[in-house]
XYZ file of C-alpha atoms in Angstrom:
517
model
C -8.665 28.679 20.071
C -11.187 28.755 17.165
C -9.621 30.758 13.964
C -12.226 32.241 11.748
C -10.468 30.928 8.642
C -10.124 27.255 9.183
C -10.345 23.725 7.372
C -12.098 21.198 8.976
C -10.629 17.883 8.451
C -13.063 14.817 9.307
C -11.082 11.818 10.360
C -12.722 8.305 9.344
C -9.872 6.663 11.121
C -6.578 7.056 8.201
C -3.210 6.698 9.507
C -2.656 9.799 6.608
C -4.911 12.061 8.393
C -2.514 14.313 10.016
C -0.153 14.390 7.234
C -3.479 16.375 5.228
C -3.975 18.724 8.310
C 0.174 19.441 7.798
C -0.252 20.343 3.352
C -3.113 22.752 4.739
C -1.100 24.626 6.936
C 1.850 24.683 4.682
C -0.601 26.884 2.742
C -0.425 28.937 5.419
C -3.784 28.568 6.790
C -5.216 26.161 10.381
C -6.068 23.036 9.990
C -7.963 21.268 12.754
C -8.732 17.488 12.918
C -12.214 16.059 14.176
C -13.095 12.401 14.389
C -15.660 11.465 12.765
C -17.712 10.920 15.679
C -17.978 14.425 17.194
C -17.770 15.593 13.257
C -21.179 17.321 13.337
C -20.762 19.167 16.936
C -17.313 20.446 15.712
C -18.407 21.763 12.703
C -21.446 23.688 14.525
C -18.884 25.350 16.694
C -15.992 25.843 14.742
C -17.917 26.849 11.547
C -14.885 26.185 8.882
C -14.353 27.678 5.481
C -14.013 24.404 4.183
C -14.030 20.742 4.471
C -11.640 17.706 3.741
C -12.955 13.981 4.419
C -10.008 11.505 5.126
C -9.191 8.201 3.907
C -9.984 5.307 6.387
C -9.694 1.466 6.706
C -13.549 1.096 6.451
C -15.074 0.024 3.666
C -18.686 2.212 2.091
C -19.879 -1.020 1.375
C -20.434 -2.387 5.059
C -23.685 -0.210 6.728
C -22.313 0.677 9.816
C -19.286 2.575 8.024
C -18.997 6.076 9.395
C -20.419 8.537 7.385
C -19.911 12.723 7.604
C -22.421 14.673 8.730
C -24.716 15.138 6.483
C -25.404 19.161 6.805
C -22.295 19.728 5.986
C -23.218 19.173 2.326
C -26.208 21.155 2.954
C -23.980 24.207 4.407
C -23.127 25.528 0.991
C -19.192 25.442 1.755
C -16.123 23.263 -0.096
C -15.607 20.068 0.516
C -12.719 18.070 -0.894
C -12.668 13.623 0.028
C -9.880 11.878 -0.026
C -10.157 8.100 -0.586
C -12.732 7.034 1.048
C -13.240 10.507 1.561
C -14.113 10.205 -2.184
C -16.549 7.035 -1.642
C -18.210 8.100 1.564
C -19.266 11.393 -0.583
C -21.042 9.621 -3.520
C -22.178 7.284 -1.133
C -24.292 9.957 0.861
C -25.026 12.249 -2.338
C -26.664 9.340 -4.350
C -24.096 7.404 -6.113
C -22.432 3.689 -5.674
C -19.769 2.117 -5.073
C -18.507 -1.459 -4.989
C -15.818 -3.956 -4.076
C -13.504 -3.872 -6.973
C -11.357 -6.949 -8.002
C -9.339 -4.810 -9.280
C -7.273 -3.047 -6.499
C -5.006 0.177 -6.478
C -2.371 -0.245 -3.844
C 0.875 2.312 -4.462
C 2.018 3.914 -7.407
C 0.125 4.605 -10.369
C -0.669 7.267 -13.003
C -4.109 9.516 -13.433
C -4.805 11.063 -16.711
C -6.656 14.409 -16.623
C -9.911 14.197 -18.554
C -10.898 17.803 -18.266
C -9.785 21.395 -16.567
C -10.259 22.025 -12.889
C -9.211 24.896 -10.232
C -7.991 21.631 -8.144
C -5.461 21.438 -10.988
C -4.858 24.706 -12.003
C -1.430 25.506 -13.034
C -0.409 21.836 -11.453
C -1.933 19.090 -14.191
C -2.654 19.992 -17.691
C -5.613 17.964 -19.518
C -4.775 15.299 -21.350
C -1.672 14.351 -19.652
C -0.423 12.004 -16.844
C 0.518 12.581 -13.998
C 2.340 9.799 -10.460
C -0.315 9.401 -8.086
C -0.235 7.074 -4.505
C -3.439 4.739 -4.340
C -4.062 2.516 -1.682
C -8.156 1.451 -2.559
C -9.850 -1.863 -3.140
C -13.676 -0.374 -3.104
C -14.325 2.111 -6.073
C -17.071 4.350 -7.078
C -18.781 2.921 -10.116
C -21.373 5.655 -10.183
C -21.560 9.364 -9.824
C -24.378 11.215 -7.772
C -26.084 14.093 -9.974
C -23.886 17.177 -10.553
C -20.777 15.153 -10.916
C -17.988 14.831 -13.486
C -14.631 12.823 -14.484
C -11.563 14.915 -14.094
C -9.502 12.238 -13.978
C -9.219 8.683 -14.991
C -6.495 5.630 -13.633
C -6.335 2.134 -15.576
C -8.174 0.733 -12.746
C -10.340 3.620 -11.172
C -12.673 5.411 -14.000
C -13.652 7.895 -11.560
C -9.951 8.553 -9.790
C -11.001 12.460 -9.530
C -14.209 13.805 -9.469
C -15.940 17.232 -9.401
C -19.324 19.251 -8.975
C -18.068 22.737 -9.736
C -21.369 24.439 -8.992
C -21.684 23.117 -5.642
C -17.580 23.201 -4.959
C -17.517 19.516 -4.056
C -14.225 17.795 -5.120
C -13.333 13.921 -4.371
C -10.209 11.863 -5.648
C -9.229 8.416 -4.643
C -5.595 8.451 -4.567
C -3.888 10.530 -1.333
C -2.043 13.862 -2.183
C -1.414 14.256 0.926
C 2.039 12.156 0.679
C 5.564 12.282 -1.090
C 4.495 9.579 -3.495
C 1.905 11.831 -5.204
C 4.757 14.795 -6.176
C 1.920 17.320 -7.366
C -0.285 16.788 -4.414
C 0.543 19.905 -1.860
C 0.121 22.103 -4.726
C -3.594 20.074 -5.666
C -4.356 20.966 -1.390
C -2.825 24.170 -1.893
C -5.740 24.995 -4.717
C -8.211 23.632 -3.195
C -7.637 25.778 0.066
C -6.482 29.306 -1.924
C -8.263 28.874 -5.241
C -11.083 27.083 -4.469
C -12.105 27.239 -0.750
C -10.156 31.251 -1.305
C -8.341 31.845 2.002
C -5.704 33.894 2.233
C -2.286 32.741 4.048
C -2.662 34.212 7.288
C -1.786 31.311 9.624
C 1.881 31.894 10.971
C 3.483 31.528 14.556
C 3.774 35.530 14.982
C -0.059 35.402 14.794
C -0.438 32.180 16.930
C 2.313 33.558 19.326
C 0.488 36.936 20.083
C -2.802 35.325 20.052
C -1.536 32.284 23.144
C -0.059 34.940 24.898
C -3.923 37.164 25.003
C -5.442 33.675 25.773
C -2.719 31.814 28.810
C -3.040 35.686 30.266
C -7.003 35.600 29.982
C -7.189 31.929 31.300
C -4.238 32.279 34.568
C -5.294 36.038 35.187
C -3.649 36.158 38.535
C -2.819 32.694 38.996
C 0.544 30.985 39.441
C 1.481 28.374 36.833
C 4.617 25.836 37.448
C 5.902 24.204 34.342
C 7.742 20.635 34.103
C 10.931 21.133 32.328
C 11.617 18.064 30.743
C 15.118 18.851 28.616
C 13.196 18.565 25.127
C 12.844 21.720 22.954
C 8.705 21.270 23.958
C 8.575 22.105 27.418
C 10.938 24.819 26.777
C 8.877 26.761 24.557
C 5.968 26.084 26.316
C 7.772 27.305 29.472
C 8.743 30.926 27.276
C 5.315 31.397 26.058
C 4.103 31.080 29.093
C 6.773 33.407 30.311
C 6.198 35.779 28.023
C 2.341 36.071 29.074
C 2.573 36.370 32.946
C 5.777 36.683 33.850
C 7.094 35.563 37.503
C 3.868 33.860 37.514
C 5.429 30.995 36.369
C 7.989 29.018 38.358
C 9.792 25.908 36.386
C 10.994 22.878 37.677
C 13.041 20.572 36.101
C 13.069 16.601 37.164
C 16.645 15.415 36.701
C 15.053 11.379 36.745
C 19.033 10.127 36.457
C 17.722 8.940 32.740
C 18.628 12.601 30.837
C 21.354 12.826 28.399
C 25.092 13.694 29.265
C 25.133 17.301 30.804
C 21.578 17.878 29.584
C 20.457 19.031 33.042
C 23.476 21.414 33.393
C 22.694 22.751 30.263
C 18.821 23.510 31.072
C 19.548 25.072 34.248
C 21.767 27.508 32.844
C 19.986 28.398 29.769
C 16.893 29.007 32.093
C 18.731 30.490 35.298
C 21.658 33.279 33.863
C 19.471 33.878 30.134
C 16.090 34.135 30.891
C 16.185 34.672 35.065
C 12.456 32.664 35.240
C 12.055 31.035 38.688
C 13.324 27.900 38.752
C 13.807 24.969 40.519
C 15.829 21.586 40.147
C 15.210 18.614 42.047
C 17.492 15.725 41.715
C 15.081 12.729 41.757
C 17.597 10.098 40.298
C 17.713 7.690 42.732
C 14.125 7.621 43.388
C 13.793 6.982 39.753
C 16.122 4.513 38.907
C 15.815 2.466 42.659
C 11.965 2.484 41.206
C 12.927 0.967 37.838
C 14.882 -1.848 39.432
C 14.498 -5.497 37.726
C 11.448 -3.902 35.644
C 13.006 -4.516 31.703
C 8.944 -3.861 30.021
C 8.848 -0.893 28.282
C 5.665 0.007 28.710
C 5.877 -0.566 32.485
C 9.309 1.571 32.389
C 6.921 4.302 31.041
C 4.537 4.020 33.538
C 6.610 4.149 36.455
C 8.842 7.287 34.724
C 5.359 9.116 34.502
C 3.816 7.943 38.001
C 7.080 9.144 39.669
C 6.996 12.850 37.541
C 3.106 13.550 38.878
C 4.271 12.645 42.482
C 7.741 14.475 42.618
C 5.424 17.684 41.067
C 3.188 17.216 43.968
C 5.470 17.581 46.230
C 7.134 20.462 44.610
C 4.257 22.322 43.702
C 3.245 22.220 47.864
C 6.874 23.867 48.480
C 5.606 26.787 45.817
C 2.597 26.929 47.272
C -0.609 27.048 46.097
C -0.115 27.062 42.345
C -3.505 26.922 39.864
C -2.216 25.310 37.076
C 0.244 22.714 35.765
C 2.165 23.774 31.738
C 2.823 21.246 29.777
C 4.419 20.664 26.098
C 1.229 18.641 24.654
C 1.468 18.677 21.190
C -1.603 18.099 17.995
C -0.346 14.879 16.952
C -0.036 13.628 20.840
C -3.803 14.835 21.255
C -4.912 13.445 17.690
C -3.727 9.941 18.702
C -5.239 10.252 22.079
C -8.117 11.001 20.655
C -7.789 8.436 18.044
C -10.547 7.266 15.378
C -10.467 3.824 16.706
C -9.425 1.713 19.878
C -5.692 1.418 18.549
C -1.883 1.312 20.333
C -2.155 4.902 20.526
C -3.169 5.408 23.464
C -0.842 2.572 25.067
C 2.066 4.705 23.335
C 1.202 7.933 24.390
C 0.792 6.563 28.239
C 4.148 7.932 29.351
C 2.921 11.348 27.645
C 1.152 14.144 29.411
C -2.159 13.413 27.655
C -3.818 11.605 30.116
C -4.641 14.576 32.548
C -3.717 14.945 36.176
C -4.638 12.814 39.636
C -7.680 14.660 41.238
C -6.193 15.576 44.695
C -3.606 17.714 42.822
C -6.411 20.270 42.238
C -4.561 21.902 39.159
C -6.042 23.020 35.860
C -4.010 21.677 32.973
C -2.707 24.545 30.353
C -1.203 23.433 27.297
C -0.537 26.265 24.976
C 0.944 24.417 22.162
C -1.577 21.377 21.982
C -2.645 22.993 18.658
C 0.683 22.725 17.181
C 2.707 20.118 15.318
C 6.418 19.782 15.891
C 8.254 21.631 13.259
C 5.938 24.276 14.220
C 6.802 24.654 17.626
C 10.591 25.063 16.595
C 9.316 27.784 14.480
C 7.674 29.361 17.638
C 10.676 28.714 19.500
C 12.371 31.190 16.761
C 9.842 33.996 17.470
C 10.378 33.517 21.013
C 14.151 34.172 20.841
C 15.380 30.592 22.087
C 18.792 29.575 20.941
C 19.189 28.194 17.744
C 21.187 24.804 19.274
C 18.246 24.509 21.389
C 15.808 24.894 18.829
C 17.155 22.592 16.539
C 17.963 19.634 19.144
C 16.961 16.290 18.232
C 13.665 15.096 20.135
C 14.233 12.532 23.327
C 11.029 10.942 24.813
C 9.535 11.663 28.046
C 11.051 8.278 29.870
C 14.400 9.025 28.553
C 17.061 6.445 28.523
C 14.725 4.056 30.701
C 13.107 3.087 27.124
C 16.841 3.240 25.674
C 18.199 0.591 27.856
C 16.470 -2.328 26.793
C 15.558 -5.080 29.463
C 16.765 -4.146 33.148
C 17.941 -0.552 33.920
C 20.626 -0.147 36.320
C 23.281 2.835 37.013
C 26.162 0.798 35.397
C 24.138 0.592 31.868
C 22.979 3.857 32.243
C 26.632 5.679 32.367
C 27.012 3.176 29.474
C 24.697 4.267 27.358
C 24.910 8.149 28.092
C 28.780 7.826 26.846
C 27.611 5.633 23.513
C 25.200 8.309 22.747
C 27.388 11.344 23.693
C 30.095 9.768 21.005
C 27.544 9.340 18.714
C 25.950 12.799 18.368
C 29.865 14.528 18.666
C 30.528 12.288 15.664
C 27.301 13.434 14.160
C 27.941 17.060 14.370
C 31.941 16.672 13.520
C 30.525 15.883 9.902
C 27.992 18.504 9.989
C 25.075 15.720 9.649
C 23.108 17.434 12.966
C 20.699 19.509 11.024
C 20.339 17.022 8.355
C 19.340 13.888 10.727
C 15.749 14.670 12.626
C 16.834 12.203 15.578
C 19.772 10.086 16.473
C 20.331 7.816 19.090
C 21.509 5.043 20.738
C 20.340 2.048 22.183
C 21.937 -0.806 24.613
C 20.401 -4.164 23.832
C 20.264 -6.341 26.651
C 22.558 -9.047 25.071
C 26.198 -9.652 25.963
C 28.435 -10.811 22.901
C 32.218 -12.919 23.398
C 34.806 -10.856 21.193
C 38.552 -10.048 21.438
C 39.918 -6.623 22.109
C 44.053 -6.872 21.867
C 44.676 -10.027 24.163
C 41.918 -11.201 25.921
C 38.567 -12.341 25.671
C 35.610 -9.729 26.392
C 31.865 -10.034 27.474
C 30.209 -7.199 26.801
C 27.485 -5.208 25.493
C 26.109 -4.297 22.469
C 25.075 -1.138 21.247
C 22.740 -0.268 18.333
C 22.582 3.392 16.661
C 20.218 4.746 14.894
C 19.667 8.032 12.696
C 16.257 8.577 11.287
C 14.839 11.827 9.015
C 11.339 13.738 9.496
C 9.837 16.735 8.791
C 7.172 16.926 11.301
C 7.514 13.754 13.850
C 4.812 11.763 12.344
C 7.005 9.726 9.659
C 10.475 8.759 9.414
C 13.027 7.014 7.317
C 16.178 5.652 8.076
C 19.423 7.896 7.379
C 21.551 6.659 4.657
C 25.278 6.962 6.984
C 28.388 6.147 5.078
C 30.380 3.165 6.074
C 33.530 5.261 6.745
C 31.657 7.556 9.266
C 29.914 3.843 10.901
C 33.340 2.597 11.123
C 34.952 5.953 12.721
C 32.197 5.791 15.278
C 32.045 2.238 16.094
C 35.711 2.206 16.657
C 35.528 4.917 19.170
C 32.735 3.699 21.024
C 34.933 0.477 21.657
C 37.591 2.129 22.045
C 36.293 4.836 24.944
C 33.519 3.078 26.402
C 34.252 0.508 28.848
C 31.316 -2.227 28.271
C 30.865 -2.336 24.771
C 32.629 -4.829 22.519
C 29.791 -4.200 19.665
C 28.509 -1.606 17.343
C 25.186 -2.037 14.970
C 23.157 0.437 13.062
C 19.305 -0.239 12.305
C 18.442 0.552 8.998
C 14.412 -0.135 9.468
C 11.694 2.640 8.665
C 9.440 3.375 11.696
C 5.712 4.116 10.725
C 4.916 7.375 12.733
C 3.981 5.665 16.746
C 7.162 3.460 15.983
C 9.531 6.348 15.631
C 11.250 5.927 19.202
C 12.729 2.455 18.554
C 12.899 -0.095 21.563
């Protein structure tokens, strides 16, 4: 869908980029993210309010560093640049920039040199104010029609401005935590200064993807994948919602779904929302498949190979349907899509990113492939689904395959699904469910000795882990107490037959490392 009130955001390859595209539609307005390399053909067709140019790894100073398209400087709109967003700007406008010996990397504090609508009612001149830099090039000169707004002890020209023209550049990254004033800089630039109004919510977006699925299926029949993940589920409502019996379900029980978690889709699906439905019990096939494979990345593989063949099949008994619905999300398509040749892609290969095998003959639809994942729970509101559903913590598409680390086998498997159904009991005893964004467990595929009353045990270990988000694309460790570590541990020993060990992992996760394996 193309909204007629929309920041472009230009992507020179920033791990930060989609936290910018999430501050803009705080704001209440879309967001969409273009790599820099079909940059110019997106902003012919999409035809945005406004423009923000990303940070990247690539340095102005090499020649064959991506640039923006030039016309959109000529297209008399407002453009903010962020980092080297900033550089890439002065670069192409006239001015310089050069390797600095003098590097920002983290924390650090920008003075305000003169008034601005960026900092309107946020930063007063003449004060200081915590900024995040992470720069080694800096601009030493400004093209024409630029001034200082703000200074840093190492970068003279830390924010930058052409008020006639509405260009706006600063080097550090507002985008994150570490720069506490920085949603409210975005939030000027995309009310005050860009002047859109907050119209973006997911009553819009709901009534405008249920006009589009219904234009785009018309009579068709659609079967969705059901995968147990709050995702698929709203997906599978939306699409509900739009045409109806039209859409049959089918859920995969792989043998690698939490405890009950199949019994618990089938009902919510079957006696609350009466949608045609099927469940196929694949878990032997799945797990007989998986056999003496302990790669994670092959585990994946197989899990997704098996899922497109077990649909085939099913969607022959239907009959004839047009098009396969699946939960595709932004950031899955961003990283995809990525800037450069990265892990992305090799992460995302279990996802449902990658398109469908030819002799299916289906038409993908994806109705929520413009949304990130806090917004789909929001959606999931609007379209009346349970609250405990909504608010479930997220489990990957391979399931416990990636959760049982080195060779899966049934045995493990019951092991694991009784460590994790502790865990997450435990977790909502103390009322720390809402509060954690995921928690899990994991069986490592070590045995330790250790002594449980009179004998000597051989057993596994298990490792938890708790971790806090907003959106998915960053996460942090939860900060459990020892006394609830030490309740939990002790009944995991105590009830699960196979585990003489308990750890917790205490590690941040950049955003493709969230999953831990």
């Amino acid at each position: 869908m193309i909204y007629p009130d929309t920041i472009l955001i230009i992507d020179f390859g920033s791990q930060l980029t989609q936290l910018i595209a999430r501050r803009v539609r705080e704001t209440g307005v879309y967001s969409k993210i273009v790599s820099v390399r079909s940059a110019a053909a997106s902003f012919s067709r999409i035809q945005p309010k406004g423009v923000i140019l990303s940070g990247s790894p690539h340095s102005t100073i090499n020649m064959d560093s991506p640039r923006a398209p030039q016309e959109i400087f000529e297209a008399n709109i407002p453009i903010l640049g962020i980092c080297y967003g900033e550089q890439t700007m002065c670069v192409q406008l006239g001015g310089r920039v050069e390797a600095s010996n003098e590097r920002e990397y983290g924390r650090t504090f920008l003075k305000v040199k003169a008034d601005s609508p960026l900092f309107d009612g946020v930063w007063k001149k003449g004060l200081s104010y915590q900024v995040w830099m992470s720069h080694g090039d800096r601009v030493i000169t400004l093209p024409e029609g630029f001034s200082i707004i703000g200074t840093s002890n190492k970068a003279p020209f830390a924010a930058i401005a052409d008020e006639k023209r509405r260009f706006y550049a600063v080097q550090f990254h507002p985008e994150v935590v570490h720069t506490p004033d920085g949603a409210a800089l975005i939030h000027n630039f995309v009310h005050k200064i860009v002047g859109l109004k907050d119209g973006w919510t997911m009553a819009a977006y709901k009534e405008q993807a249920i006009t589009k699925i219904r234009q785009k299926v018309n009579k068709g029949k659609v079967i969705c994948g059901l995968s147990g993940g709050v995702d698929s589920a709203v997906a599978a409502l939306l699409i509900h919602e739009a045409i109806g019996d039209q859409l049959t379900c089918i859920l995969i029980d792989n043998g690698l779904m939490r405890k009950n978690e199949a019994r618990e889709i089938i009902s919510m699906f079957r006696n609350t929302y009466t949608i045609p439905f099927v469940h196929v019990d694949a878990s032997k096939l799945f797990i007989n498949a998986l056999e003496g494979v302990s790669d994670s990345e092959q585990k994946r593989k197989i899990v997704g190979r098996l899922f497109v063949e077990v649909f085939e099949q099913e969607a022959k008994k239907i009959g004839d349907a047009d098009f396969l619905a699946q939960g595709t999300l932004y950031p899955d398509v961003i990283e995809s899509a990525s800037f450069s040749d990265n892990s992305s892609v090799i992460i995302k290969s279990h996802h449902n990113v990658g398109g469908l095998p030819e002799r299916m003959n289906m038409k993908l639809i994806e109705p929520l492939r413009e949304l990130f994942k806090d917004e789909v729970r929001i959606l999931g509101c609007e379209l009346g689904l349970p609250e405990y559903f909504i608010n479930r913590h997220p489990f990957p598409g391979p399931g416990l395959a990636i959760r049982c680390l080195g060779v899966v086998t049934h045995e493990k498997l019951e092991i694991l699904r009784k460590v994790d159904a502790i865990y997450l009991d435990e977790i909502q005893k103390v009322g720390l469910y809402d509060a954690i964004w995921q928690a899990f467990s994991v069986l490592l595929p070590v045995r330790t000795v250790g002594v449980m009353g009179d004998s000597r045990t051989y057993e596994y270990v298990c490792a938890l882990r708790a971790v806090t988000s907003v959106d998915g694309m960053t996460a942090d460790f939860y900060h459990h107490d020892m006394e609830f570590l030490s309740r939990t541990a002790t009944r995991i020993i105590n009830e699960v037959r196979g585990i003489n060990r308990v750890v917790y992992d205490v590690t941040s996760k950049p955003p493709s490392t969230i999953e831990w394996e």
